[in-house]
Amino acid sequence: MENSRRTFLKIAGISALGLSTKPVYDAFAVSGEHGEKRETAVVPQKGALTAKRWAMVIDTTKFESAKDLEPIIEACHKIHNVPVFENKRHEIKWIWEEEFGHAFPDLENEHINDRIKSLPFLVLCNHCEDAPCVRACPTQATFKQEDGIVAMDFHRCIGCRFCMAACPYGSRSFNFRDPRPFIKETNKKFPTRMRGVVEKCNFCSELLAEGKQPACVEASNGALVFGDLEDPESEVRKLLKSNYTIRRKSALGTGPAIYYIV
Amino acid sequence: MSEGKKVYDKGIVVAGLIIFIVIFMFPFWYNLGKAAPVPEPVLTEKAKAAKECVESKTYMKAEHMQILDDWRTSVVRDENRVYVSSKDKEFDMSLSNTCLDCHSNKADFCDKCHNYASVDPYCWDCHIDKPKENK
């Protein structure tokens, strides 16, 4: 009797173990079935604009007042679903206007000429050569594309705002609130952002892929010129060759890709 | 064999065991036959007309989340926006502009199964769910 109880427990234990392996085995068998996943095959988009290093020249001599900048800002913010917040502390901006002394603090002096003093300057992300935001980002949500564009992967942004502290140009905005209710007119083709991520200008890489110029350039009547900085024949290079240009806080060594003709 | 091996208080022990088993199996009996039917995603006219999705139906059913994840990486990180399917068809890798172009019925197509499986993808926090409707 003593013996048979022992054998009984043994058999019961082994049977229980045997029964429990079946579901586990099934689970593995199922995951194995879908194992023949194919690699994502891609082809380059036809007609996309490409460059080694995208850059922009802003001809400020073509602007007179803030009124001239409005349609440009509007065009950008509209297609990228940028919300409008009444509260300045929640403001989201991709491209906006700034007075000379704020945009170029190292070039300002108190006797600067009247035109420059009163002229609003168009500022945006500089897509720096050596971007401090890219270095600061702990998750690589902000990264540098091969074409020089400093891009953001909103999926990876954890909202730590290190990039905002690192950017010397104030080009980055944080979504303190859910932006959706504050978007006037939603562009259905472009995603919005969510609360808790940082956003900024993306040099319209979604339009470049379709072979179009950035929205601000389209809306600027030729005051903004976009092109490849590495291509000596590009319009950007021609303008840089024939005009004196300045860049924002170039002494910091970030290598901004936005040039201003003053 | 030996006379001393007899179960004491047999009645109480057996009754106790039965009560234990009944209570232990109560959730199984209680929910017997109440399983929610597996939802069947509803196809729009456009999706029906297209006959096949980006890949085969079974593959999409099992792997659509993986495909979307790969697409995201490809578009956002690698700047590649055109997908070539196993049947050599080309697709623009875009959730809102490609997937939801056919499957414009998110509630009946996506949400139904996601709710059933109790998964809560956060795609829609940013991606707009009905690209064509308000155009």
Coordinates of N, CA and C in Angstrom, one line a residue, chain A residues 57-248:
Chain A
V57 N 18.1 79.3 -48.7 CA 18.5 80.7 -48.6 C 17.3 81.6 -48.5
I58 N 17.3 82.5 -47.5 CA 16.1 83.3 -47.3 C 16.6 84.7 -47.7
D59 N 15.9 85.3 -48.7 CA 16.3 86.6 -49.2 C 15.4 87.6 -48.5
T60 N 16.0 88.2 -47.4 CA 15.2 89.1 -46.6 C 14.9 90.4 -47.2
T61 N 15.7 90.7 -48.3 CA 15.4 92.0 -49.0 C 14.1 92.0 -49.7
K62 N 13.5 90.8 -49.9 CA 12.2 90.7 -50.5 C 11.0 90.8 -49.6
F63 N 11.4 91.0 -48.3 CA 10.3 91.1 -47.3 C 10.3 92.6 -46.8
E64 N 9.1 93.1 -46.5 CA 9.0 94.4 -45.9 C 8.4 94.4 -44.5
S65 N 7.3 93.6 -44.4 CA 6.7 93.6 -43.1 C 6.2 92.2 -42.7
A66 N 5.7 92.1 -41.5 CA 5.2 90.8 -41.1 C 4.1 90.2 -42.0
K67 N 3.5 91.1 -42.7 CA 2.4 90.6 -43.6 C 2.9 89.7 -44.7
D68 N 4.2 90.0 -45.1 CA 4.8 89.2 -46.2 C 5.1 87.8 -45.7
L69 N 5.3 87.6 -44.4 CA 5.7 86.3 -43.8 C 4.5 85.5 -43.5
E70 N 3.4 86.1 -43.3 CA 2.2 85.4 -42.8 C 1.8 84.2 -43.7
P71 N 1.6 84.4 -45.0 CA 1.2 83.3 -45.9 C 2.2 82.1 -45.9
I72 N 3.5 82.4 -45.7 CA 4.5 81.4 -45.6 C 4.3 80.5 -44.4
I73 N 4.2 81.2 -43.2 CA 4.0 80.5 -42.0 C 2.7 79.7 -42.0
E74 N 1.6 80.3 -42.6 CA 0.3 79.7 -42.7 C 0.4 78.4 -43.5
A75 N 1.1 78.5 -44.6 CA 1.2 77.3 -45.5 C 1.9 76.2 -44.8
C76 N 2.9 76.4 -44.1 CA 3.6 75.4 -43.4 C 2.8 74.8 -42.3
H77 N 2.2 75.6 -41.4 CA 1.5 75.2 -40.3 C 0.2 74.5 -40.7
K78 N -0.3 74.8 -41.8 CA -1.6 74.2 -42.3 C -1.3 72.8 -42.7
I79 N -0.3 72.6 -43.6 CA -0.1 71.2 -44.1 C 0.5 70.2 -43.0
H80 N 1.1 70.8 -42.0 CA 1.6 69.9 -41.0 C 0.8 69.8 -39.7
N81 N -0.4 70.3 -39.8 CA -1.3 70.1 -38.7 C -0.8 70.7 -37.4
V82 N -0.2 71.9 -37.5 CA 0.4 72.6 -36.3 C -0.8 73.3 -35.6
P83 N -1.0 73.0 -34.3 CA -2.1 73.6 -33.6 C -1.8 75.0 -33.2
V84 N -2.9 75.8 -32.9 CA -2.8 77.2 -32.5 C -3.2 77.3 -31.1
F85 N -2.3 77.6 -30.2 CA -2.7 77.8 -28.8 C -2.7 79.2 -28.4
E86 N -3.7 79.7 -27.7 CA -3.8 81.0 -27.2 C -2.7 81.3 -26.2
N87 N -2.5 80.4 -25.3 CA -1.4 80.5 -24.3 C 0.0 80.4 -24.9
K88 N 0.7 81.5 -24.8 CA 2.1 81.5 -25.4 C 3.0 80.4 -24.9
R89 N 2.8 80.0 -23.7 CA 3.7 78.9 -23.2 C 3.4 77.6 -23.8
H90 N 2.3 77.4 -24.4 CA 2.0 76.1 -25.1 C 2.2 76.2 -26.6
E91 N 2.7 77.3 -27.0 CA 2.8 77.5 -28.5 C 3.6 76.5 -29.2
I92 N 3.1 76.1 -30.4 CA 3.9 75.1 -31.2 C 4.2 75.9 -32.5
K93 N 5.5 75.9 -32.8 CA 5.9 76.6 -34.1 C 6.9 75.9 -34.8
W94 N 6.7 75.8 -36.1 CA 7.7 75.2 -37.0 C 8.5 76.3 -37.7
I95 N 7.8 77.3 -38.1 CA 8.4 78.5 -38.8 C 7.7 79.7 -38.3
W96 N 8.5 80.7 -37.9 CA 7.8 81.9 -37.2 C 8.7 83.1 -37.5
E97 N 8.2 84.3 -37.0 CA 9.0 85.5 -37.2 C 9.7 85.9 -36.0
E98 N 10.8 86.6 -36.1 CA 11.6 87.0 -35.0 C 12.3 88.3 -35.4
E99 N 12.5 89.2 -34.4 CA 13.2 90.4 -34.7 C 14.7 90.1 -34.8
F100 N 15.4 91.0 -35.5 CA 16.8 90.8 -35.8 C 17.7 90.5 -34.6
G101 N 17.5 91.3 -33.6 CA 18.3 91.1 -32.3 C 18.1 89.8 -31.7
H102 N 16.9 89.2 -31.8 CA 16.7 87.9 -31.2 C 17.2 86.8 -32.1
A103 N 17.1 87.0 -33.4 CA 17.5 85.9 -34.3 C 19.0 85.9 -34.5
F104 N 19.6 87.1 -34.4 CA 21.1 87.2 -34.6 C 21.7 88.0 -33.5
P105 N 21.6 87.5 -32.2 CA 22.1 88.3 -31.1 C 23.5 88.7 -31.2
D106 N 24.4 87.9 -31.9 CA 25.8 88.2 -31.9 C 26.1 89.3 -33.0
L107 N 25.1 89.6 -33.9 CA 25.3 90.6 -34.9 C 24.7 91.9 -34.6
E108 N 23.9 92.0 -33.6 CA 23.1 93.1 -33.3 C 24.0 94.2 -32.7
N109 N 23.6 95.5 -33.0 CA 24.2 96.6 -32.3 C 23.1 97.7 -32.2
E110 N 23.3 98.6 -31.3 CA 22.2 99.6 -31.0 C 22.0 100.6 -32.1
H111 N 23.0 100.7 -33.0 CA 22.8 101.7 -34.1 C 22.6 101.0 -35.4
I112 N 22.1 99.8 -35.4 CA 21.8 99.1 -36.7 C 20.8 99.9 -37.5
N113 N 20.9 99.7 -38.8 CA 20.0 100.5 -39.7 C 18.5 100.3 -39.5
D114 N 17.7 101.2 -39.8 CA 16.3 101.2 -39.5 C 15.6 100.0 -40.2
R115 N 16.0 99.7 -41.4 CA 15.3 98.6 -42.1 C 15.4 97.3 -41.3
I116 N 16.7 97.0 -41.0 CA 16.9 95.7 -40.3 C 16.3 95.7 -38.9
K117 N 16.3 96.9 -38.3 CA 15.7 97.0 -36.9 C 14.2 96.7 -36.9
S118 N 13.5 97.1 -38.0 CA 12.1 96.9 -38.0 C 11.6 95.7 -38.8
L119 N 12.6 95.0 -39.5 CA 12.2 93.9 -40.4 C 12.0 92.6 -39.6
P120 N 10.9 91.9 -39.8 CA 10.8 90.6 -39.1 C 11.5 89.6 -39.9
F121 N 12.2 88.7 -39.2 CA 13.0 87.7 -39.9 C 12.3 86.3 -39.7
L122 N 12.3 85.6 -40.8 CA 11.7 84.3 -40.8 C 12.7 83.3 -40.2
V123 N 12.3 82.6 -39.2 CA 13.2 81.6 -38.6 C 12.6 80.2 -38.5
L124 N 13.4 79.2 -38.6 CA 12.9 77.8 -38.5 C 14.0 76.9 -38.1
C125 N 13.8 75.7 -38.1 CA 14.9 74.7 -37.7 C 16.0 74.9 -38.7
N126 N 17.2 75.0 -38.2 CA 18.4 75.2 -39.1 C 19.0 74.0 -39.7
H127 N 18.5 72.8 -39.4 CA 18.9 71.6 -39.9 C 20.5 71.5 -39.9
C128 N 21.0 71.7 -38.7 CA 22.4 71.9 -38.5 C 23.3 70.8 -39.0
E129 N 24.5 71.1 -39.4 CA 25.5 70.1 -39.8 C 25.8 69.2 -38.6
D130 N 26.1 69.9 -37.5 CA 26.4 69.1 -36.3 C 25.3 69.5 -35.2
A131 N 24.2 68.9 -35.3 CA 23.0 69.4 -34.6 C 23.1 69.0 -33.1
P132 N 23.0 69.9 -32.2 CA 23.1 69.6 -30.8 C 21.9 68.8 -30.3
C133 N 20.8 69.0 -31.0 CA 19.6 68.3 -30.5 C 19.7 66.8 -30.8
V134 N 20.4 66.4 -31.9 CA 20.7 65.0 -32.2 C 21.6 64.4 -31.2
R135 N 22.6 65.2 -30.7 CA 23.4 64.7 -29.7 C 22.7 64.5 -28.4
A136 N 21.8 65.4 -28.1 CA 21.2 65.4 -26.8 C 20.1 64.3 -26.7
C137 N 19.5 63.9 -27.8 CA 18.4 63.0 -27.7 C 18.8 61.7 -27.2
P138 N 18.2 61.2 -26.0 CA 18.6 59.9 -25.5 C 18.1 58.7 -26.2
T139 N 17.0 58.9 -27.0 CA 16.4 57.7 -27.6 C 16.6 57.7 -29.1
Q140 N 17.4 58.6 -29.6 CA 17.6 58.8 -31.1 C 16.3 59.0 -31.8
A141 N 15.4 59.6 -31.1 CA 14.2 60.0 -31.8 C 14.5 61.2 -32.8
T142 N 15.4 62.0 -32.5 CA 15.9 63.0 -33.4 C 17.2 62.5 -34.0
F143 N 17.3 62.5 -35.3 CA 18.4 62.0 -35.9 C 18.7 62.7 -37.2
K144 N 19.9 62.5 -37.8 CA 20.2 63.2 -39.0 C 20.1 62.3 -40.2
Q145 N 19.3 62.7 -41.2 CA 19.1 61.9 -42.4 C 20.4 62.1 -43.2
E146 N 20.5 61.2 -44.2 CA 21.6 61.2 -45.1 C 21.7 62.5 -45.9
D147 N 20.5 63.1 -46.2 CA 20.4 64.3 -47.0 C 20.6 65.6 -46.1
G148 N 21.0 65.4 -44.9 CA 21.3 66.6 -44.0 C 20.1 67.0 -43.2
I149 N 18.9 66.5 -43.5 CA 17.7 66.9 -42.7 C 17.8 66.4 -41.3
V150 N 17.5 67.2 -40.3 CA 17.4 66.7 -38.9 C 16.0 66.3 -38.8
A151 N 15.8 65.0 -38.7 CA 14.4 64.5 -38.7 C 14.0 64.0 -37.3
M152 N 12.7 63.9 -37.1 CA 12.2 63.4 -35.9 C 11.4 62.1 -36.1
D153 N 11.5 61.2 -35.2 CA 10.7 60.0 -35.2 C 9.8 60.1 -33.9
F154 N 8.6 60.6 -34.2 CA 7.7 60.8 -33.0 C 7.4 59.6 -32.3
H155 N 7.5 58.4 -32.9 CA 7.2 57.2 -32.2 C 8.2 56.9 -31.1
R156 N 9.4 57.5 -31.3 CA 10.4 57.2 -30.3 C 10.6 58.3 -29.2
C157 N 10.0 59.5 -29.5 CA 10.2 60.6 -28.6 C 9.5 60.3 -27.3
I158 N 10.3 60.5 -26.2 CA 9.7 60.3 -24.9 C 9.4 61.6 -24.2
G159 N 9.6 62.7 -24.9 CA 9.2 64.0 -24.3 C 10.1 64.5 -23.2
C160 N 11.4 64.1 -23.2 CA 12.3 64.5 -22.1 C 12.7 66.0 -22.3
R161 N 12.6 66.5 -23.5 CA 12.9 67.9 -23.9 C 14.4 68.3 -23.7
F162 N 15.2 67.3 -23.7 CA 16.7 67.6 -23.7 C 17.0 68.3 -25.0
C163 N 16.4 67.9 -26.1 CA 16.6 68.6 -27.4 C 16.3 70.1 -27.4
M164 N 15.2 70.4 -26.6 CA 14.8 71.8 -26.6 C 15.8 72.6 -25.8
A165 N 16.4 72.0 -24.8 CA 17.4 72.7 -24.0 C 18.7 72.8 -24.9
A166 N 18.9 71.8 -25.7 CA 20.2 71.8 -26.5 C 20.1 72.7 -27.7
C167 N 18.9 72.9 -28.3 CA 18.8 73.7 -29.5 C 19.0 75.2 -29.2
P168 N 20.0 75.8 -29.8 CA 20.3 77.3 -29.5 C 19.3 78.2 -30.3
Y169 N 18.5 77.7 -31.1 CA 17.6 78.5 -31.9 C 16.1 78.5 -31.5
G170 N 15.8 77.7 -30.5 CA 14.4 77.7 -30.0 C 13.5 77.1 -31.1
S171 N 14.1 76.2 -31.9 CA 13.3 75.7 -33.0 C 12.3 74.5 -32.7
R172 N 12.3 74.2 -31.4 CA 11.6 73.0 -31.0 C 10.4 73.4 -30.0
S173 N 9.3 72.7 -30.2 CA 8.2 73.0 -29.4 C 7.7 71.7 -28.7
F174 N 7.2 71.8 -27.5 CA 6.7 70.6 -26.8 C 5.2 70.7 -26.7
N175 N 4.6 69.5 -27.0 CA 3.1 69.4 -26.9 C 2.7 69.2 -25.4
F176 N 2.5 70.3 -24.7 CA 2.0 70.2 -23.3 C 0.6 69.7 -23.3
R177 N -0.2 69.9 -24.3 CA -1.5 69.4 -24.3 C -1.8 68.6 -25.6
D178 N -2.9 67.9 -25.6 CA -3.3 67.2 -26.8 C -3.5 68.2 -27.9
P179 N -2.8 68.2 -29.0 CA -2.9 69.3 -30.0 C -4.2 69.2 -30.9
R180 N -4.8 68.0 -30.9 CA -5.9 67.8 -31.9 C -7.0 68.8 -31.9
P181 N -7.5 69.1 -30.7 CA -8.6 70.1 -30.6 C -8.2 71.5 -31.1
F182 N -6.9 71.8 -31.2 CA -6.5 73.1 -31.5 C -6.0 73.3 -32.9
I183 N -6.2 72.2 -33.7 CA -5.8 72.3 -35.1 C -7.1 72.8 -35.8
K184 N -6.9 74.0 -36.5 CA -8.0 74.6 -37.1 C -8.6 73.8 -38.3
E185 N -7.7 73.4 -39.2 CA -8.2 72.6 -40.3 C -7.2 71.5 -40.5
T186 N -7.7 70.3 -40.3 CA -6.7 69.2 -40.4 C -6.4 68.7 -41.8
N187 N -5.1 68.6 -42.1 CA -4.7 68.0 -43.3 C -4.7 66.5 -43.1
K188 N -5.6 65.8 -43.8 CA -5.9 64.4 -43.6 C -4.7 63.5 -44.0
K189 N -3.8 64.1 -44.8 CA -2.7 63.3 -45.4 C -1.5 63.2 -44.5
F190 N -1.5 64.1 -43.5 CA -0.3 64.2 -42.6 C -0.8 63.9 -41.2
P191 N 0.0 63.1 -40.4 CA -0.4 62.8 -39.0 C -0.4 64.1 -38.1
T192 N -1.1 64.0 -37.0 CA -0.9 65.0 -36.0 C 0.2 64.6 -35.1
R193 N 0.3 65.2 -34.0 CA 1.2 64.7 -32.9 C 0.3 64.4 -31.7
M194 N 0.9 63.9 -30.7 CA 0.1 63.6 -29.5 C 0.8 64.4 -28.3
R195 N 0.1 64.4 -27.2 CA 0.6 65.1 -26.0 C 1.9 64.4 -25.6
G196 N 2.9 65.2 -25.2 CA 4.1 64.7 -24.7 C 5.2 64.4 -25.7
V197 N 5.1 64.9 -26.9 CA 6.2 64.8 -27.8 C 6.7 66.2 -28.3
V198 N 7.9 66.3 -28.7 CA 8.5 67.5 -29.2 C 8.3 67.5 -30.7
E199 N 8.1 68.6 -31.3 CA 8.1 68.7 -32.7 C 8.8 69.9 -33.3
K200 N 9.1 69.8 -34.6 CA 9.8 70.9 -35.3 C 9.7 70.8 -36.8
C201 N 10.2 71.7 -37.5 CA 10.2 71.7 -38.9 C 10.9 70.4 -39.4
N202 N 10.4 69.8 -40.5 CA 11.0 68.6 -41.1 C 11.5 68.8 -42.5
F203 N 11.7 70.1 -42.9 CA 12.1 70.5 -44.2 C 11.2 69.8 -45.3
C204 N 9.9 69.6 -44.9 CA 8.9 69.0 -45.8 C 9.4 67.7 -46.4
S205 N 10.0 66.8 -45.7 CA 10.6 65.6 -46.4 C 9.5 64.8 -47.1
E206 N 8.2 64.9 -46.5 CA 7.1 64.2 -47.2 C 6.8 64.8 -48.6
L207 N 7.0 66.1 -48.7 CA 6.8 66.7 -50.0 C 8.0 66.5 -51.0
L208 N 9.2 66.5 -50.4 CA 10.4 66.2 -51.2 C 10.3 64.8 -51.9
A209 N 9.7 63.9 -51.1 CA 9.5 62.5 -51.6 C 8.6 62.5 -52.8
E210 N 7.7 63.4 -52.8 CA 6.7 63.5 -54.0 C 7.3 64.4 -55.1
G211 N 8.5 64.9 -54.9 CA 9.1 65.7 -55.9 C 8.7 67.2 -55.9
K212 N 8.2 67.5 -54.7 CA 7.7 68.9 -54.6 C 8.7 69.7 -53.7
Q213 N 8.7 71.0 -53.8 CA 9.5 71.9 -53.0 C 8.8 72.0 -51.6
P214 N 9.5 72.4 -50.6 CA 8.9 72.6 -49.3 C 7.7 73.7 -49.4
A215 N 6.8 73.5 -48.5 CA 5.6 74.4 -48.5 C 5.9 75.9 -48.4
C216 N 6.9 76.2 -47.5 CA 7.2 77.6 -47.3 C 7.9 78.2 -48.5
V217 N 8.7 77.4 -49.2 CA 9.3 77.9 -50.4 C 8.3 78.1 -51.5
E218 N 7.3 77.2 -51.6 CA 6.2 77.4 -52.6 C 5.4 78.7 -52.3
A219 N 5.2 79.0 -51.0 CA 4.4 80.1 -50.7 C 5.1 81.4 -50.7
S220 N 6.4 81.4 -50.9 CA 7.3 82.6 -50.7 C 7.5 83.5 -51.9
N221 N 7.0 83.2 -53.0 CA 7.2 83.9 -54.2 C 8.6 84.2 -54.5
G222 N 9.4 83.2 -54.3 CA 10.8 83.3 -54.7 C 11.8 83.9 -53.6
A223 N 11.2 84.3 -52.5 CA 12.1 84.8 -51.4 C 12.8 83.7 -50.7
L224 N 12.3 82.5 -50.7 CA 13.0 81.4 -50.1 C 13.4 80.5 -51.3
V225 N 14.7 80.1 -51.2 CA 15.2 79.2 -52.2 C 15.8 78.0 -51.5
F226 N 15.4 76.8 -52.1 CA 15.8 75.5 -51.5 C 16.6 74.7 -52.4
G227 N 17.7 74.1 -52.0 CA 18.5 73.3 -52.9 C 19.6 72.6 -52.2
D228 N 20.4 71.9 -53.0 CA 21.5 71.1 -52.6 C 22.8 72.0 -52.4
L229 N 23.3 72.0 -51.1 CA 24.4 72.8 -50.8 C 25.7 72.2 -51.4
E230 N 25.7 70.9 -51.7 CA 26.9 70.2 -52.2 C 27.0 70.3 -53.7
D231 N 25.9 70.7 -54.3 CA 25.9 70.8 -55.8 C 26.3 72.2 -56.2
P232 N 27.4 72.4 -56.8 CA 27.9 73.8 -57.2 C 26.9 74.5 -58.2
E233 N 26.1 73.7 -58.9 CA 25.2 74.2 -59.9 C 23.9 74.6 -59.3
S234 N 23.6 74.2 -58.1 CA 22.3 74.5 -57.5 C 22.0 75.9 -57.3
E235 N 20.7 76.3 -57.3 CA 20.3 77.7 -57.2 C 20.8 78.3 -55.8
V236 N 20.8 77.4 -54.8 CA 21.2 77.8 -53.5 C 22.7 78.3 -53.5
R237 N 23.5 77.5 -54.2 CA 24.9 77.8 -54.3 C 25.2 79.1 -55.1
K238 N 24.4 79.2 -56.2 CA 24.5 80.4 -57.0 C 24.2 81.7 -56.2
L239 N 23.1 81.6 -55.4 CA 22.8 82.7 -54.6 C 23.8 83.0 -53.5
L240 N 24.4 82.0 -52.9 CA 25.4 82.2 -51.9 C 26.7 82.8 -52.5
K241 N 26.9 82.5 -53.8 CA 28.1 83.0 -54.4 C 28.0 84.5 -54.7
S242 N 26.8 84.9 -55.1 CA 26.6 86.2 -55.6 C 26.0 87.2 -54.5
N243 N 25.8 86.7 -53.3 CA 25.2 87.5 -52.2 C 26.0 87.3 -50.9
Y244 N 26.0 88.4 -50.1 CA 26.6 88.2 -48.8 C 25.5 87.6 -47.9
T245 N 25.8 86.5 -47.2 CA 24.8 85.9 -46.4 C 25.3 85.7 -45.0
I246 N 24.3 85.7 -44.0 CA 24.6 85.4 -42.6 C 23.8 84.2 -42.2
R247 N 24.4 83.6 -41.1 CA 23.7 82.4 -40.5 C 23.5 82.7 -39.1
R248 N 22.5 82.1 -38.4 CA 22.2 82.4 -37.0 C 23.2 81.7 -36.1

